[in-house]
PDB file of C-alpha atoms in Angstrom:
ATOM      1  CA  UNK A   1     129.725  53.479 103.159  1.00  0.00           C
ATOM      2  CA  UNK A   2     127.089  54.111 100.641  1.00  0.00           C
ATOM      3  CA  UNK A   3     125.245  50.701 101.120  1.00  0.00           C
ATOM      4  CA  UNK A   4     124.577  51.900 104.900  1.00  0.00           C
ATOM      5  CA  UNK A   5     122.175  54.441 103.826  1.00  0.00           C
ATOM      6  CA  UNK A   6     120.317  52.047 101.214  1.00  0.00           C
ATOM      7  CA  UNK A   7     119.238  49.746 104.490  1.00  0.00           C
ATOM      8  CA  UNK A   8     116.542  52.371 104.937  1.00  0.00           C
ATOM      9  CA  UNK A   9     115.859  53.044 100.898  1.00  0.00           C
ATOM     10  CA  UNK A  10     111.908  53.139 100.744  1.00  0.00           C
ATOM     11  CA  UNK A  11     112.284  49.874  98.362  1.00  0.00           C
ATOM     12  CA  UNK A  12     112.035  47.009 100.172  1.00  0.00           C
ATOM     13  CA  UNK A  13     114.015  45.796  97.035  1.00  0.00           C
ATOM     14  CA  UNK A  14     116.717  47.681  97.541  1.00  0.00           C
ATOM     15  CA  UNK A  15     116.921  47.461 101.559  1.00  0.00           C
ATOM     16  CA  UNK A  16     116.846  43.899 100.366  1.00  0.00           C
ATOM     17  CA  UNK A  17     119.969  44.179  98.054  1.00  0.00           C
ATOM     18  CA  UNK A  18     121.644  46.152 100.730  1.00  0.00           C
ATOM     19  CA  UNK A  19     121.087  43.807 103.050  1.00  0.00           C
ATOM     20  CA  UNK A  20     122.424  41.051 101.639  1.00  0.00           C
ATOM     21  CA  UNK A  21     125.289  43.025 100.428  1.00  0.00           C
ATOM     22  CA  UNK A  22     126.611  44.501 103.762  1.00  0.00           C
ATOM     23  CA  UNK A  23     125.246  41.299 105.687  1.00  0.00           C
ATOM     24  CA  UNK A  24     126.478  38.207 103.096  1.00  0.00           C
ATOM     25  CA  UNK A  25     128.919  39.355 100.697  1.00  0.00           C
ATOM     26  CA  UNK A  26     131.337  41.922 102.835  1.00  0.00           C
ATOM     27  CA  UNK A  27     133.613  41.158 105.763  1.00  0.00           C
ATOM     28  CA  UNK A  28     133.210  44.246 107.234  1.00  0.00           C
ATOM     29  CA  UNK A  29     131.868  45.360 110.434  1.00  0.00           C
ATOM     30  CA  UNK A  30     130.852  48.750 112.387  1.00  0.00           C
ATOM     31  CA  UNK A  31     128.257  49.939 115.146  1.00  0.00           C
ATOM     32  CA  UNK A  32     126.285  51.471 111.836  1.00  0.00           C
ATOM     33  CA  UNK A  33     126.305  48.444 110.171  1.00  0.00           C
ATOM     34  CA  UNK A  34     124.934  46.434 112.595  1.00  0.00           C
ATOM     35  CA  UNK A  35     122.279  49.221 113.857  1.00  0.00           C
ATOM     36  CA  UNK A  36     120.896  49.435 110.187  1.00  0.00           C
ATOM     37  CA  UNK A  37     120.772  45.422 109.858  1.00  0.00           C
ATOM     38  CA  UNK A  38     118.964  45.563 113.278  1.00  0.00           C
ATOM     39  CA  UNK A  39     116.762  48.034 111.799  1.00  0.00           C
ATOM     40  CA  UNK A  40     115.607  46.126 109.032  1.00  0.00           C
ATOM     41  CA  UNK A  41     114.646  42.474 111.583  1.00  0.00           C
ATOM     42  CA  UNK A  42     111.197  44.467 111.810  1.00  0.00           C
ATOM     43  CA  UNK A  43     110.284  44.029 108.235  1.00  0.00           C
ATOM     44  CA  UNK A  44     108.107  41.582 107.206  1.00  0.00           C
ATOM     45  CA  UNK A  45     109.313  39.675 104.349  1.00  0.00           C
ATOM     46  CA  UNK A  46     107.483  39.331 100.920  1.00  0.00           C
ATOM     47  CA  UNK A  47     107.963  37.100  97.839  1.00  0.00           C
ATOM     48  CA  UNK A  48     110.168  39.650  96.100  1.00  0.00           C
ATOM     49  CA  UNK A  49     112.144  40.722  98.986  1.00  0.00           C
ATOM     50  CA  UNK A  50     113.708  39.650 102.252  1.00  0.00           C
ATOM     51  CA  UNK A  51     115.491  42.497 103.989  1.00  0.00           C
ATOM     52  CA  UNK A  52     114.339  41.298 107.542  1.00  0.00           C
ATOM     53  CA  UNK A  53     116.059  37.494 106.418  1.00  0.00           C
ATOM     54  CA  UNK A  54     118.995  39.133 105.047  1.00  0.00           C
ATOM     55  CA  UNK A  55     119.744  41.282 108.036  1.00  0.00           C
ATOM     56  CA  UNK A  56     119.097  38.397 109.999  1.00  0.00           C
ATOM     57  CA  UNK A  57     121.852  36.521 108.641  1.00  0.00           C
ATOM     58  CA  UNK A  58     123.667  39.367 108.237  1.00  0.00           C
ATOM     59  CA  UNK A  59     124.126  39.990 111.881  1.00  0.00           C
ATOM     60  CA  UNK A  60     124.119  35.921 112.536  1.00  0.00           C
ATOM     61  CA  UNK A  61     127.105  35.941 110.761  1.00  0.00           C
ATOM     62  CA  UNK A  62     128.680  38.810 113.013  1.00  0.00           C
ATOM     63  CA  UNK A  63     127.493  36.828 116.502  1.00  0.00           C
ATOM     64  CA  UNK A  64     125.207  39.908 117.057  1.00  0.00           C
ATOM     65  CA  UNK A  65     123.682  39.235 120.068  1.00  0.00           C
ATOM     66  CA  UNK A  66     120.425  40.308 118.414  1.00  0.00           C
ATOM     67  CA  UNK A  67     119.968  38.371 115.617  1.00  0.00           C
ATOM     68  CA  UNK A  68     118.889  35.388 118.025  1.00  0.00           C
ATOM     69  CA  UNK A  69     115.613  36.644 119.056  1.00  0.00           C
ATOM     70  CA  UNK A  70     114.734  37.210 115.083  1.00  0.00           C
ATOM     71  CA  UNK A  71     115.971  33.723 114.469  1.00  0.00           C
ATOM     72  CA  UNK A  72     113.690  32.266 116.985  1.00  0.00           C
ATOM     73  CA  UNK A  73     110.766  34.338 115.594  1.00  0.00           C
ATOM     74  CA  UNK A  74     111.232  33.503 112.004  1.00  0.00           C
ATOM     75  CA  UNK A  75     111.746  29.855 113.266  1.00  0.00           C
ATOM     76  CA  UNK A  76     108.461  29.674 115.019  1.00  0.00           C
ATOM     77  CA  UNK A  77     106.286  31.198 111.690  1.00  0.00           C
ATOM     78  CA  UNK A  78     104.886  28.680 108.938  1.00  0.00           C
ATOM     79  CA  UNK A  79     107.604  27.931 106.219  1.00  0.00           C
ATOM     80  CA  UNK A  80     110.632  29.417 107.590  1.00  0.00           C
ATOM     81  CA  UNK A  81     112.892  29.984 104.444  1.00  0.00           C
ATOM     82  CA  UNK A  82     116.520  29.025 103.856  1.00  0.00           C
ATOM     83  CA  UNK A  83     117.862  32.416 104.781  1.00  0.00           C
ATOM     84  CA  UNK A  84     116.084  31.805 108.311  1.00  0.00           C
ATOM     85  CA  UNK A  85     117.575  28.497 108.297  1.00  0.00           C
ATOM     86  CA  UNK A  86     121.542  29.689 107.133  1.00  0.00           C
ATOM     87  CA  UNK A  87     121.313  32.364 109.747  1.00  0.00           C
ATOM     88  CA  UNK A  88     120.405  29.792 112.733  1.00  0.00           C
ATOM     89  CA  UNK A  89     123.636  27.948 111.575  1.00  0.00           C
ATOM     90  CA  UNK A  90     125.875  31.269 111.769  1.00  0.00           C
ATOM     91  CA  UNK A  91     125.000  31.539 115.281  1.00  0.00           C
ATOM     92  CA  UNK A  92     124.801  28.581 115.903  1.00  0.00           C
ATOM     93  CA  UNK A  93     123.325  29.193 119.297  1.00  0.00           C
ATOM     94  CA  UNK A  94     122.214  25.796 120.861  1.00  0.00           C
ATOM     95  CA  UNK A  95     119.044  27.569 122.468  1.00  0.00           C
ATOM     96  CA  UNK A  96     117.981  27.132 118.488  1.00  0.00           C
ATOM     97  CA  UNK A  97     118.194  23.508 118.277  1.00  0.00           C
ATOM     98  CA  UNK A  98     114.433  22.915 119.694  1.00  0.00           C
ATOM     99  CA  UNK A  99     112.907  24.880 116.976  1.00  0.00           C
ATOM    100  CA  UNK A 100     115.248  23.576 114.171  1.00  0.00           C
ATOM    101  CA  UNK A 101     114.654  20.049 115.286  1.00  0.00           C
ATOM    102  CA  UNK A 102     110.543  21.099 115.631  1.00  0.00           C
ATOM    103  CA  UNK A 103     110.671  21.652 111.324  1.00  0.00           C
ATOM    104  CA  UNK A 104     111.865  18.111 110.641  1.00  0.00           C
ATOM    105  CA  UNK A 105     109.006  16.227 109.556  1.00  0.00           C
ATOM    106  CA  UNK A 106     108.651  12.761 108.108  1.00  0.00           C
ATOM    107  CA  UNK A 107     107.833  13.261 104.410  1.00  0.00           C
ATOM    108  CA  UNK A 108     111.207  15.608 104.377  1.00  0.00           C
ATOM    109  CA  UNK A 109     113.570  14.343 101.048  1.00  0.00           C
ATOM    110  CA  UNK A 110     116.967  14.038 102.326  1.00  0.00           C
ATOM    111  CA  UNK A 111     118.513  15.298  99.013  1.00  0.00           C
ATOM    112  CA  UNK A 112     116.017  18.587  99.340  1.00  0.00           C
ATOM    113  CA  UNK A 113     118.266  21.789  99.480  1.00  0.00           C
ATOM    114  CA  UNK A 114     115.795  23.126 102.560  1.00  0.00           C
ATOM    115  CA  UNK A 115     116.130  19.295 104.564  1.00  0.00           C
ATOM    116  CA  UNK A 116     119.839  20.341 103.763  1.00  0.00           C
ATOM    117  CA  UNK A 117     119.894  23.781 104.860  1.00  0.00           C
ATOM    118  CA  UNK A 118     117.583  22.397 108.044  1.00  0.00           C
ATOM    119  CA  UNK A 119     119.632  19.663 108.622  1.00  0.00           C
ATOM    120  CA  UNK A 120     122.887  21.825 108.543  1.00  0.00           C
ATOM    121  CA  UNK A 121     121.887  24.519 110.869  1.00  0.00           C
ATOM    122  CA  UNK A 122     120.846  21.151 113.897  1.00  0.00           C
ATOM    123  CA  UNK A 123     124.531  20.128 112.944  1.00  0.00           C
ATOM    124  CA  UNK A 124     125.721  23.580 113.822  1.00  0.00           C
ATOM    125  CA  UNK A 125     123.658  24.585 116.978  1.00  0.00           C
ATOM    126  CA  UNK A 126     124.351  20.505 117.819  1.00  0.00           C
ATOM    127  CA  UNK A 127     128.041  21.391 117.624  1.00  0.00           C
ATOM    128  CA  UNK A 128     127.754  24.492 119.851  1.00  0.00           C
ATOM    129  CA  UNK A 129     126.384  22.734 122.696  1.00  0.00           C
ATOM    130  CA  UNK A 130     129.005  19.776 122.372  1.00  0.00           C
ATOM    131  CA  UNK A 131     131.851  22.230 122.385  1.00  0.00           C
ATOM    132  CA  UNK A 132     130.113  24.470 125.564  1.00  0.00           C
ATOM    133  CA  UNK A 133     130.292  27.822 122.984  1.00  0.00           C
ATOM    134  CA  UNK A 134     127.943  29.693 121.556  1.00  0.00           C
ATOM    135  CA  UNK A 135     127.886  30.857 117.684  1.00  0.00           C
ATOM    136  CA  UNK A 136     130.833  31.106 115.403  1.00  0.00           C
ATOM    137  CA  UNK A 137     133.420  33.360 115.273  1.00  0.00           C
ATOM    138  CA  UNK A 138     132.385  37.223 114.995  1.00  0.00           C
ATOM    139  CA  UNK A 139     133.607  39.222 112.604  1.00  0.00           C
ATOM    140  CA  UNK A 140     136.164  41.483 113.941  1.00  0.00           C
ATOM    141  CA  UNK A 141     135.406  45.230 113.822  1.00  0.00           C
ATOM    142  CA  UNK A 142     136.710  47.259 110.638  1.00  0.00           C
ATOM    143  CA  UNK A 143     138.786  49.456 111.501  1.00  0.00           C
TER     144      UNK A 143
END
């Protein structure tokens, strides 16, 4: 698959696109997918691009044990973005719910898409612990 070798494009741009391509968008899943969404949680992020987010979410979404760890970090940093906060609710890993429930704050607006996102994600990691499991349903392997 073409987007595969665009996770490690010199653009962050276009790692970006690639990301979110192979980690949002497609239902697919392989040992080279995942290793080049793992490759990109090192990135920092900028204002035009998020390919560290995007493979965050990306491998969220597939239960990749790895993606946690990124979560946690991205979590823990001033103004964690939406992506961060979509990503937590994939896995919805209860070991998450500390440092979602840590960015509620009292001048939050309830009808704010973050608040939403934020609120969301507790909801999800909430519903893990309630129901003993951790994170959703992987996708299965392509074959």
């Amino acid at each position: 698959m073409a987007l595969i070798g665009r996770l490690a494009d010199g653009d962050a741009t276009v790692r970006d696109w690639a990301a979110f391509a192979l980690g949002s968008q497609l239902d697919v899943d392989s040992p080279q997918i995942r290793a080049g969404l793992r490759g990109l949680l090192v990135e920092s992020d900028t204002d035009e691009a998020y390919p560290a987010a995007e493979a965050a979410l990306g491998l969220a979404r597939r239960g990749d044990p790895s993606a946690f760890a990124a979560i946690v970090d991205r979590l823990t940093r001033p103004n964690p973005g939406s992506l961060c906060l979509r990503a937590a609710a994939e896995l919805a890993d209860p070991r998450l719910t500390p440092a979602l429930v840590q960015l509620r704050a009292p001048d939050n607006e309830p009808d704010d898409p973050w608040v939403e996102e934020l609120e969301h994600a507790i909801a999800c990691c909430t519903a893990a612990t309630t129901h003993g499991a951790s994170g959703v349903a992987a996708l299965p392997p392509s074959p």
